[in-house]
Coordinates of C-alpha atoms in Angstrom, one line a residue:
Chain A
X59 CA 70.6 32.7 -22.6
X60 CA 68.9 35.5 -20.5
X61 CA 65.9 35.1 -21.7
X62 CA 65.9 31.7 -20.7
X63 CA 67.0 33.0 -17.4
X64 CA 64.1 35.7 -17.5
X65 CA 61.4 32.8 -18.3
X66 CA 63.0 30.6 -15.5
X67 CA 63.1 33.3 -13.2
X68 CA 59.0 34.1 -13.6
X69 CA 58.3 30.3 -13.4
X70 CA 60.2 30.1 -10.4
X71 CA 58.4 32.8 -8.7
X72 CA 55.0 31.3 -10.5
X73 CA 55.1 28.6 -7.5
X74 CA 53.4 29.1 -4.9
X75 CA 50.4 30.7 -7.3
X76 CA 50.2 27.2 -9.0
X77 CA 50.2 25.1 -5.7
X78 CA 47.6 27.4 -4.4
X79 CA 45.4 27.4 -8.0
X80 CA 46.0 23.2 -7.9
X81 CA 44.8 23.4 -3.8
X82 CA 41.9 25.4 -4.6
X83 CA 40.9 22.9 -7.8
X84 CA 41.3 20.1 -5.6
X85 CA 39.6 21.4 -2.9
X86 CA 36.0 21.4 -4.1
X87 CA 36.9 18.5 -6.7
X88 CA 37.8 16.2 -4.0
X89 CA 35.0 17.3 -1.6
X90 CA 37.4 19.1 0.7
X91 CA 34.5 21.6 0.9
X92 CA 31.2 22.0 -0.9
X93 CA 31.4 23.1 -4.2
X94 CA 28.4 25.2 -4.1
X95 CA 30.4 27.3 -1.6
X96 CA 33.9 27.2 -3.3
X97 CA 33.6 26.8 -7.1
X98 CA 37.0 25.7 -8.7
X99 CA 39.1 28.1 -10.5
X100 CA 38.3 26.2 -13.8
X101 CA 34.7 27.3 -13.3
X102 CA 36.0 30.7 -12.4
X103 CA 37.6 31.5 -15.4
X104 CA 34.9 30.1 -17.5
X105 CA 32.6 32.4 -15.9
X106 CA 35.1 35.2 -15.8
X107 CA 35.5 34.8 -19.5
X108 CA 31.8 33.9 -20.2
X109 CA 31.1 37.4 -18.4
X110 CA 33.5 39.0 -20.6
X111 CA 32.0 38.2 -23.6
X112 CA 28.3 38.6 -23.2
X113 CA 29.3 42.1 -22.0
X114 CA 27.8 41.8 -19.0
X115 CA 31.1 42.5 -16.8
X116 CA 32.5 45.3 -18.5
X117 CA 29.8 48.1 -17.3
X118 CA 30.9 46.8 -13.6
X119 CA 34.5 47.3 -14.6
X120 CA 34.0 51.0 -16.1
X121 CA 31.8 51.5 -13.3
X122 CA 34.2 50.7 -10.8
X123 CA 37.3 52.2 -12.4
X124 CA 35.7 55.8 -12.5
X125 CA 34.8 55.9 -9.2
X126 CA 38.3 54.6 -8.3
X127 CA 39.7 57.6 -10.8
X128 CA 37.3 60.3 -9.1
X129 CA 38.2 59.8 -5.8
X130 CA 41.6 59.1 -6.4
X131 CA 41.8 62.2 -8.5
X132 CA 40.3 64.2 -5.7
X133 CA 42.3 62.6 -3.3
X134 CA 45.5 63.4 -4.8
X135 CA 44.8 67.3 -5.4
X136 CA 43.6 67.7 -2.0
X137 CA 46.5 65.5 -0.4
X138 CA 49.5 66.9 -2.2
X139 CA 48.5 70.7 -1.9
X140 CA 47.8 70.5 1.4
X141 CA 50.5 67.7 2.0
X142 CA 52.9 70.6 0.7
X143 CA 51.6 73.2 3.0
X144 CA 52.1 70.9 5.9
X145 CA 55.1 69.8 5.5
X146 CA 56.4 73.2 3.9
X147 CA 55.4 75.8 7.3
X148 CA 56.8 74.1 10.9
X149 CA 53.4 76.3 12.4
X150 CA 50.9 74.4 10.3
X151 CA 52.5 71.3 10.9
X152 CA 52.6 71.5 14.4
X153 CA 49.3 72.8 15.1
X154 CA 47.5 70.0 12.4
X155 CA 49.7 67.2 13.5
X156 CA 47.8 65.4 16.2
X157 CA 44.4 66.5 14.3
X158 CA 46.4 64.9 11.1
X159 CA 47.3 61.8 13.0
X160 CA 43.8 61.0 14.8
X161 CA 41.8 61.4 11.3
X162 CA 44.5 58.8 9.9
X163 CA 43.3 56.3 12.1
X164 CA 39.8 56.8 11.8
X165 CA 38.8 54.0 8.8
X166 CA 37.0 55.2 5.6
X167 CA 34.8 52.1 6.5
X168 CA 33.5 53.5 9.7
X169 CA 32.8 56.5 8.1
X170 CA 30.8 55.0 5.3
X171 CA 27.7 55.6 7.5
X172 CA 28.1 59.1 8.7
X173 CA 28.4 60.1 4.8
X174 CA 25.6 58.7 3.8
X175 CA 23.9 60.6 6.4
X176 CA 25.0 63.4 5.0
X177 CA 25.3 62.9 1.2
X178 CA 22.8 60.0 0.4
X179 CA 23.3 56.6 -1.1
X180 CA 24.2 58.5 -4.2
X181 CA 27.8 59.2 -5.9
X182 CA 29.0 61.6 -3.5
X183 CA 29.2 59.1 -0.6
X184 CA 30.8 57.1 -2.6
X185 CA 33.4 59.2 -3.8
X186 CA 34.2 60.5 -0.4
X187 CA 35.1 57.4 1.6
X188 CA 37.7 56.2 -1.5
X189 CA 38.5 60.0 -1.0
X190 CA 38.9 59.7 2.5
X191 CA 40.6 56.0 2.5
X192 CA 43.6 57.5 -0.3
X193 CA 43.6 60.9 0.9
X194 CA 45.8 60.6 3.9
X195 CA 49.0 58.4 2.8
X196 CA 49.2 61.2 0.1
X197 CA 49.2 63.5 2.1
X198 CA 51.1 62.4 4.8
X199 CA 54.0 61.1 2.0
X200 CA 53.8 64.1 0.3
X201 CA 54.6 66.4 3.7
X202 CA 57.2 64.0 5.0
X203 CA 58.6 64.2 1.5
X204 CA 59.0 67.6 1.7
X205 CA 60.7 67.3 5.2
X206 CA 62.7 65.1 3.9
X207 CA 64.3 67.0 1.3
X208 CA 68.4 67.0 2.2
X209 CA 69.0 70.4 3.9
X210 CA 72.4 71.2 1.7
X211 CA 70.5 71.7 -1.2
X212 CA 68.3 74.6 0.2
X213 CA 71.3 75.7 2.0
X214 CA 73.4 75.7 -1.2
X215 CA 70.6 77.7 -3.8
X216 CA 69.9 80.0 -0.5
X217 CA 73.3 81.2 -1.1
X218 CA 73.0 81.8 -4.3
X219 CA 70.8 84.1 -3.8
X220 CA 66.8 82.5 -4.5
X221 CA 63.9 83.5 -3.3
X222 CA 61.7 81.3 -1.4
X223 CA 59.4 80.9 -4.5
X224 CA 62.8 79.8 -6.4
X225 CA 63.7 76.9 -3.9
X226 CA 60.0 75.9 -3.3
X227 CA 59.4 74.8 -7.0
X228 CA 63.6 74.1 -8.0
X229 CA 64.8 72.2 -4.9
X230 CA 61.9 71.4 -2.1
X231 CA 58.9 70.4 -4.9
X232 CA 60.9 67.6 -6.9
X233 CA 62.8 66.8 -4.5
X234 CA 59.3 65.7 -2.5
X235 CA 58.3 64.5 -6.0
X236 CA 59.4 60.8 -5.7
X237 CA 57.9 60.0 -2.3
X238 CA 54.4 62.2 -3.9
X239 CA 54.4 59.6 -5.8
X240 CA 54.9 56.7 -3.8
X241 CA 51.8 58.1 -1.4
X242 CA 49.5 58.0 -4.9
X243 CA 50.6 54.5 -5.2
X244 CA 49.5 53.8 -1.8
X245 CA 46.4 55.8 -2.1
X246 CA 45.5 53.9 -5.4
X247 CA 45.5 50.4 -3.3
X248 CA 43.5 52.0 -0.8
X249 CA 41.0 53.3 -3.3
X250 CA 40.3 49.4 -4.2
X251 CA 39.5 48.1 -1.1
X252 CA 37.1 51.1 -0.7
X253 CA 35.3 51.3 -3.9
X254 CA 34.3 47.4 -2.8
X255 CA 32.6 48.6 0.6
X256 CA 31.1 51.4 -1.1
X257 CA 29.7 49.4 -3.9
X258 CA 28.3 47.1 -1.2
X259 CA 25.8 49.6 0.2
X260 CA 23.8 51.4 -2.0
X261 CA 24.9 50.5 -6.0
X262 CA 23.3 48.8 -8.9
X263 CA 26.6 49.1 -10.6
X264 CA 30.8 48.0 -10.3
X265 CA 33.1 45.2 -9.1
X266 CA 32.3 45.2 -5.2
X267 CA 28.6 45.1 -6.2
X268 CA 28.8 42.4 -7.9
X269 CA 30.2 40.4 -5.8
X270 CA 27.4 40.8 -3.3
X271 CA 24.8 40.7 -5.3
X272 CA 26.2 37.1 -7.4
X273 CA 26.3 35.7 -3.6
X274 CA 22.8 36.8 -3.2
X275 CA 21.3 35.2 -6.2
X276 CA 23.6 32.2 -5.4
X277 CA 25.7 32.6 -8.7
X278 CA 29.0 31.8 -6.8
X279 CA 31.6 31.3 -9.5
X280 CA 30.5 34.9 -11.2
X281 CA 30.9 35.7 -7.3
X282 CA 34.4 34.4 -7.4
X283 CA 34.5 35.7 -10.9
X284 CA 34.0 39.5 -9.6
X285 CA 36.4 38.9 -6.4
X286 CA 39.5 37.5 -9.5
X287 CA 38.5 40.8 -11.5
X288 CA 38.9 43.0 -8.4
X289 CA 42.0 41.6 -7.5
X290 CA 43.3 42.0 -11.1
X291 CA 41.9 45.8 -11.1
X292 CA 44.1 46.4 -8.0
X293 CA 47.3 44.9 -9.6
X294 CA 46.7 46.7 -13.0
X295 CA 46.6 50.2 -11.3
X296 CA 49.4 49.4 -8.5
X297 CA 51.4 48.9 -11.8
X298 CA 50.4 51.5 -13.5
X299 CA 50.9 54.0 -10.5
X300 CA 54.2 52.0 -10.3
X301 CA 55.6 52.7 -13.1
X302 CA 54.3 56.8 -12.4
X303 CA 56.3 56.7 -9.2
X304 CA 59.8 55.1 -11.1
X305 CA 59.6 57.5 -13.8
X306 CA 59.3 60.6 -11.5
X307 CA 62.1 59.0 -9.4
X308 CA 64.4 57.9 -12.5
X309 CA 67.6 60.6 -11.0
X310 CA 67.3 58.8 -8.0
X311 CA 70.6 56.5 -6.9
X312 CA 69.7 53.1 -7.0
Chain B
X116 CA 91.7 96.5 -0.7
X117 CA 90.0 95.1 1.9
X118 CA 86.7 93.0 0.7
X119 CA 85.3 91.9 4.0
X120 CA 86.2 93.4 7.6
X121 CA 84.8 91.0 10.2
X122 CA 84.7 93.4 13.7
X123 CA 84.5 91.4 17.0
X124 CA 81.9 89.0 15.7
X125 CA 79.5 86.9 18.4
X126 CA 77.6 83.8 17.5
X127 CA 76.1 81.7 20.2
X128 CA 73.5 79.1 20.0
X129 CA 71.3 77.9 22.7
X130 CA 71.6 73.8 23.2
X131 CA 69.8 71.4 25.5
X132 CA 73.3 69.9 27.0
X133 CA 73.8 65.9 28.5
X134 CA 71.6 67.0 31.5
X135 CA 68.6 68.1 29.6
X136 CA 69.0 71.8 30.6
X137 CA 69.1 74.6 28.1
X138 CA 72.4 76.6 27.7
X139 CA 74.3 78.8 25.6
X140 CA 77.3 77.5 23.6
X141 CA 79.1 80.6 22.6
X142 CA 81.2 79.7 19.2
X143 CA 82.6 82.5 17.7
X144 CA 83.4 85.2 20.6
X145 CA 84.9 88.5 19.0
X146 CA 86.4 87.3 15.6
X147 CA 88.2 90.0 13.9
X148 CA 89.4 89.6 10.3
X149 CA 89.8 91.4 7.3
X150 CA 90.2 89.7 4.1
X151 CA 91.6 91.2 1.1
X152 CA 89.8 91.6 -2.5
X153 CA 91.1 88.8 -4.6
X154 CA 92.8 86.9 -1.9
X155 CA 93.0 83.5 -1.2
X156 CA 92.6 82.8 2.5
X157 CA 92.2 79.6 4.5
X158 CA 90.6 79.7 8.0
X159 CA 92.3 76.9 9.8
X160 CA 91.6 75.3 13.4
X161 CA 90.5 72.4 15.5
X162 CA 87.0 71.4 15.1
X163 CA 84.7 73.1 16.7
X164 CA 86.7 76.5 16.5
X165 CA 84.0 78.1 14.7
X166 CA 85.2 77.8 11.1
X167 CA 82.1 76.6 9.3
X168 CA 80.1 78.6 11.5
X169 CA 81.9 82.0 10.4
X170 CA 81.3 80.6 6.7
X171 CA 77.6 80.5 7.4
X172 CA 77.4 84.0 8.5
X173 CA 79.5 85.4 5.2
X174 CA 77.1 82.9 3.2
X175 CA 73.9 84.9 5.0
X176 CA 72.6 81.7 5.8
X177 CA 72.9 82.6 9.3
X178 CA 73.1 86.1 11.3
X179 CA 75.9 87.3 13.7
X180 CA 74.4 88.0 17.1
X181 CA 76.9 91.1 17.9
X182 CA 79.7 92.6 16.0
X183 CA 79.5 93.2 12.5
X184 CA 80.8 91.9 9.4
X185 CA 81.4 94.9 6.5
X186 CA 81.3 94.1 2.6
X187 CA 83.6 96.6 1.0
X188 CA 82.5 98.7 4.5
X189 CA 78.7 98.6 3.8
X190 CA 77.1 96.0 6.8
X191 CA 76.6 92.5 5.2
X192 CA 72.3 92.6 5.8
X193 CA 72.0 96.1 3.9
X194 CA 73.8 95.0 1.0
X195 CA 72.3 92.8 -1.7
X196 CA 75.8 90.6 -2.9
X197 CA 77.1 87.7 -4.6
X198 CA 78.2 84.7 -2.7
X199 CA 79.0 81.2 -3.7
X200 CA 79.6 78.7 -1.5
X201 CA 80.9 75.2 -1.9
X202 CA 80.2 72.3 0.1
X203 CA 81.7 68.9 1.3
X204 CA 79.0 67.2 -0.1
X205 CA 78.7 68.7 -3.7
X206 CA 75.0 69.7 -3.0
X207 CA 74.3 69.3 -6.5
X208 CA 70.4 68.7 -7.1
X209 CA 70.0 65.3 -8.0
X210 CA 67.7 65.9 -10.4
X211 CA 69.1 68.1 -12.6
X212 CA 71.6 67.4 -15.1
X213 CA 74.8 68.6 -15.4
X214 CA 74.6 71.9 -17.5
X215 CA 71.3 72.4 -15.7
X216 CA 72.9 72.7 -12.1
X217 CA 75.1 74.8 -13.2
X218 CA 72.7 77.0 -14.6
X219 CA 71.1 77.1 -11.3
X220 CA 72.8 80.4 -10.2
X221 CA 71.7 82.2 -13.4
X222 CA 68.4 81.2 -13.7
X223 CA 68.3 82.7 -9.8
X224 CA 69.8 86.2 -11.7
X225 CA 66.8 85.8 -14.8
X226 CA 68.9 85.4 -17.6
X227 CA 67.7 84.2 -20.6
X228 CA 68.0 80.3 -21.1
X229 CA 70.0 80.7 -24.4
X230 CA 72.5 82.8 -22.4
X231 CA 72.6 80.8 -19.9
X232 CA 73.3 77.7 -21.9
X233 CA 76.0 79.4 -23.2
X234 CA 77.7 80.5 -20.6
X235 CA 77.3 77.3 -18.2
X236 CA 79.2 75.4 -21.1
X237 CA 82.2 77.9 -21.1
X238 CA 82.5 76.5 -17.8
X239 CA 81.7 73.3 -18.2
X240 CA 84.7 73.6 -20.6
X241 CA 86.9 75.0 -17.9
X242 CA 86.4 72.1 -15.1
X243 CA 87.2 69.4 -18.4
X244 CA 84.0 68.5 -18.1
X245 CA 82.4 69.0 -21.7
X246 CA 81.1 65.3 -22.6
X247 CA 79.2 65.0 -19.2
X248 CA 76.8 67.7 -20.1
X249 CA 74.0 65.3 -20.2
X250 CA 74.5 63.1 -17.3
X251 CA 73.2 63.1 -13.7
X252 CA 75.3 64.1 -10.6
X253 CA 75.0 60.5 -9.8
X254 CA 76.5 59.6 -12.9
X255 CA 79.7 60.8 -11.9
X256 CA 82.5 60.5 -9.3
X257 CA 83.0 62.4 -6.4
X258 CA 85.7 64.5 -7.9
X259 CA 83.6 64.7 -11.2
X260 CA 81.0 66.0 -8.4
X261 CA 83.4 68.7 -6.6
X262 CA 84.3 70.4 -10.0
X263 CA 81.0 70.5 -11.2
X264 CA 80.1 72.4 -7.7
X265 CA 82.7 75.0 -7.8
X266 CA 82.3 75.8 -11.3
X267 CA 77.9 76.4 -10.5
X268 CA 79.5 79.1 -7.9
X269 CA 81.7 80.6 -10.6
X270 CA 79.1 80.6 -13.3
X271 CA 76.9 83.5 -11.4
X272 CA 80.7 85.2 -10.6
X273 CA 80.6 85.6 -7.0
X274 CA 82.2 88.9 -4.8
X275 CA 83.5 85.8 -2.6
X276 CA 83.6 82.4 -2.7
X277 CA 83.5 80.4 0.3
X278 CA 84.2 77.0 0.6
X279 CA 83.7 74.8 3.4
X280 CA 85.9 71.6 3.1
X281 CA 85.3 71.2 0.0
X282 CA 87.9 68.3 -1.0
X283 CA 87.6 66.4 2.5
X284 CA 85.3 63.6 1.1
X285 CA 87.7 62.8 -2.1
X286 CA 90.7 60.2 -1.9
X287 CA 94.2 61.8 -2.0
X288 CA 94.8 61.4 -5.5
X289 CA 91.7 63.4 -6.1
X290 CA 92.3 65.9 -4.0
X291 CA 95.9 66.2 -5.4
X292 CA 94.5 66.8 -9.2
X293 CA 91.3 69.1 -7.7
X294 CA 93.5 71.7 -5.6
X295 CA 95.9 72.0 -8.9
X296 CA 92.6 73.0 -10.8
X297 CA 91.3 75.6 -8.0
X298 CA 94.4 76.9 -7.9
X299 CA 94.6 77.5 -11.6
X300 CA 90.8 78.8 -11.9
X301 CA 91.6 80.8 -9.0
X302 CA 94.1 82.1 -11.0
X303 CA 92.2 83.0 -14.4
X304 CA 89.5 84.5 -12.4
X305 CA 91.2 86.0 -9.2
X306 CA 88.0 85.7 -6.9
X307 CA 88.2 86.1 -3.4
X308 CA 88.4 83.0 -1.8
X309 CA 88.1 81.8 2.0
X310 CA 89.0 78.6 2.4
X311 CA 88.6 75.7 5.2
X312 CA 90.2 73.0 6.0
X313 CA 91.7 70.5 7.8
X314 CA 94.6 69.7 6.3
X315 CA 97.9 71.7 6.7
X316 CA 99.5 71.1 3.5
X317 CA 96.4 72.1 1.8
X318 CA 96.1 75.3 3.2
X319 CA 99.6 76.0 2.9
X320 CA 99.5 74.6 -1.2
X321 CA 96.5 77.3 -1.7
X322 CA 96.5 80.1 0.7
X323 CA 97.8 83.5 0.5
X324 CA 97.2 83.9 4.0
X325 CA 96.3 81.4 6.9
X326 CA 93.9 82.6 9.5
X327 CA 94.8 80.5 12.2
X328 CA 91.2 80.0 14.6
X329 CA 90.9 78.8 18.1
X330 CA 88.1 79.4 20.8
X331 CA 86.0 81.5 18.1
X332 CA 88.8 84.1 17.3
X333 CA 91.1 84.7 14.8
X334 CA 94.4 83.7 17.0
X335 CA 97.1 84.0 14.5
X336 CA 97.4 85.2 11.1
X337 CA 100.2 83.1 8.8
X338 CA 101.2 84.4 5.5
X339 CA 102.3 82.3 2.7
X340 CA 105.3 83.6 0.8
X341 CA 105.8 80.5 -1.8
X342 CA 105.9 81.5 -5.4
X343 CA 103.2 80.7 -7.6
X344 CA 102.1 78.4 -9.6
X345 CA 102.8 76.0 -6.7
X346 CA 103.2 72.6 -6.8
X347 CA 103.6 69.3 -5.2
X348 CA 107.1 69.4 -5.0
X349 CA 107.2 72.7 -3.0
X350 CA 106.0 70.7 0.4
X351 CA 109.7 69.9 0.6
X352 CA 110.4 73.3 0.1
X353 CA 112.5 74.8 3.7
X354 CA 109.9 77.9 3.1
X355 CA 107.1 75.5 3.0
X356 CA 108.4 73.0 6.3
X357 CA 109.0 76.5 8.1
X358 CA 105.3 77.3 8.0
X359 CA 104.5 73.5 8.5
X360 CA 106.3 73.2 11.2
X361 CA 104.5 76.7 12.8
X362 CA 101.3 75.5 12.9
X363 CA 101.5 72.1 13.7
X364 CA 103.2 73.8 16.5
X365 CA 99.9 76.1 16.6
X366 CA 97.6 72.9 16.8
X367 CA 99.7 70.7 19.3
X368 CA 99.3 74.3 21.5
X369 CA 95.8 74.4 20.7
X370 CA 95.2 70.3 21.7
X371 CA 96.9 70.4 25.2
X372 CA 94.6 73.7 25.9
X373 CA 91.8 71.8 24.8
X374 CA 93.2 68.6 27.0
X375 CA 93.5 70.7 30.3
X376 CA 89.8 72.1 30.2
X377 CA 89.0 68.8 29.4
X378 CA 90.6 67.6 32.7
X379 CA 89.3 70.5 34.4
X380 CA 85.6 70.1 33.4

């Protein structure tokens, strides 16, 4: 009976990605537009798959997920301590806010450039705009978490007596811990979208590279093959950081 | 003995009022109050009479800004003692099982997590509370909550325990079964508690003693001669509707002052 209900429930929700996968076959099929610009997903797939077995995909894959692990590795070191820090003293807060808020809006994209003035085509460019792109919504979730934590509960371990040490890592550090979390998960979508632009400038390797360089050769359903990979890359981490951020927030009220 | 002499206490706080200018909102202005060692004494008042506020400063979680408050006649900053407080809202850490919050205060003293174990169960024991060891505050019911947050404070063994509404939040039944078990830990372990509240019959039920507040001074102080243990029934006691009747007398007094500086501002 409720698996039944579970199977109906996934077809249900399975809709709208069937109409558009039977749109986008039809599209080109039907000469909506051009096949040699849109390939159908059937041809997708087979290339997908084809890719996958000559080995010829994976190297792109491991190439991409490494750099997505470096930066996001970085990113999450550098954005929780200092996250912490920021939220934890009202002084650095206030003084970094504005500063905080203005590099926010600056995109990791328009940076690109300036670090490749500074670093080269190389690596480290690349690992500083995912850096950049992931670093702020952990660090900016991580400080707000540790605002957020409910007053009472420093008030009540105060008067018992703990030091400032005590509450820090007992009462103010998990209670940030679930919303630390939910700025990784953020940072990890962010981390896709710019591994792509960086391994559009500058690569021989990964996903984003791919993509570019299928279009340039004109081998558009390994093109399309490479943009159905990425976006599978991007749901696999979001889940996996998903799952992270539930399992650090398990005592929390649903 | 006298645990805690309170001398002409001050506490003001500076607020931006309805007019956006800064001002100071005196609360407490020249509380005196001693309270006895092992005494169970309820600070009673209007809102905004300075109750909670006098809490804070005997829970050092805030400072008096003249006066002074004497523990066992040594000043309150210079000496290094044991306080627990309970709060309306259980202020259990969510995260943290059971056993583990009330392990909390001992952890805070260093001792050994075997010990600690052991001792947090004897009170887990006492509050009837043995088979939710293992579970999280959310797990459990607000009066579940309450017990769990006044035995964490007796775990460490507080000089004085302070508690600041603690059974406001709970339905009456609750309530009912919760001040039956204070009143019988209070018993076992004879702590000195200061109580507030809202609610007459509760402070009457508990109390030794009543401090009655208004304006941020101690106006009146009311003492409870019922025998103990007390129960429910006693609230139809003549001894019980005499003191009843005094301070809802004290509080009607109290409203119609608060009325006429109403009218006046």
């Amino acid at each position: 009976m409720r698996t039944g209900k579970h199977i109906k429930n996934i077809l249900f929700r399975s809709i709208g990605l069937f109409v558009f996968l039977i749109l986008w076959e039809l599209a080109p099929r039907l000469g909506w537009v051009r096949e040699i610009f849109l390939s159908p997903p059937s041809v997708v797939i087979t290339a997908l798959i084809e890719m996958l077995l000559d080995g010829s995909l994976m190297p792109h894959i491991v190439a991409s997920l490494l750099r997505i692990f470096r930066g996001l590795l970085l990113a999450a070191s550098v954005g929780v301590i200092m996250g912490l820090l920021f939220g934890y003293f009202r002084r650095v807060n206030q003084t970094l806010d504005l500063l905080f808020q203005f590099f926010r809006q600056i995109s990791a994209f328009a940076l690109f450039p300036v670090f490749i003035l500074f670093f080269g085509l190389g690596e480290v460019s690349k690992t500083a705009i995912i850096f950049w792109a992931s670093l702020w919504p952990i660090l900016l979730n991580t400080s707000a978490g540790v605002r957020d934590v409910e007053p009472v509960l420093i008030r009540s371990v105060k008067s018992m007596g703990a030091s400032k040490m005590y509450t820090f890592l007992n009462v103010i550090l998990p209670g940030a811990t679930p919303q630390i979390f939910t700025g990784i998960r953020l940072g990890g979508s962010y981390c896709v979208m710019a591994v792509v632009a960086a391994e559009m400038i500058g690569a021989t390797s990964g996903l984003g590279y791919l993509v570019l360089y299928s279009q340039q050769i004109f081998k558009v359903p390994q093109m399309y093959a490479a943009i159905v990979a990425l976006a599978l890359l991007g749901i696999a981490l979001n889940g996996m950081l998903g799952l992270l951020e539930r399992f650090f927030s398990s005592w929390r009220k649903l | 003995m006298v645990k805690v002499q309170a001398r002409s206490v001050k506490r003001e706080y500076s607020i931006v009022n309805s007019v956006g200018k800064k001002e100071t909102l005196s609360v407490l202005k020249g509380l005196d109050l001693d309270i006895n060692e092992g005494e169970f004494i309820t600070l009673l008042g209007q809102s905004g009479c300075g109750k909670t506020t006098f809490l804070n400063l005997l829970a050092g979680l805030e400072k008096e800004d003249e006066g002074e408050i004497l523990i066992d006649g040594k000043p309150l900053s210079e000496r290094d003692f044991n306080r627990g407080v309970v709060f309306q809202n259980y202020a259990l850490l969510p995260w943290r099982t059971v056993i583990k919050n009330l392990e909390i205060g001992l952890e805070i003293r260093g001792v050994k997590k075997k010990e600690r174990r052991e001792i947090a169960r004897k009170y887990l024991k006492l509050i009837n509370l043995t088979a939710f060891e293992n579970q999280y505050p959310h797990q459990l019911s607000g009066g579940m909550k309450q017990r769990v947050a006044i035995a964490r404070v007796l775990v460490y063994e507080p000089e004085l325990v302070l508690m600041d509404e603690p059974f406001a939040a709970l339905d009456a039944q609750t309530r009912e079964s919760l001040q039956i078990e204070l009143i019988r830990i209070w018993e076992a372990h004879k702590k000195t508690i200061v109580f507030v509240t809202h609610s007459i019959d509760e402070a009457i039920l508990l109390s030794d003693r009543i401090a009655f507040m208004s304006d941020g001074k101690v106006n009146e102080i009311i003492d409870v001669n019922l025998p103990r243990p007390r129960f429910k029934y006693m609230t139809s006691s003549s001894e019980f509707l005499k003191i009843h009747e005094k301070i809802s007398f004290l509080l009607q007094e109290e409203a119609e002052r608060l009325q006429s500086y109403g009218a006046y501002l």
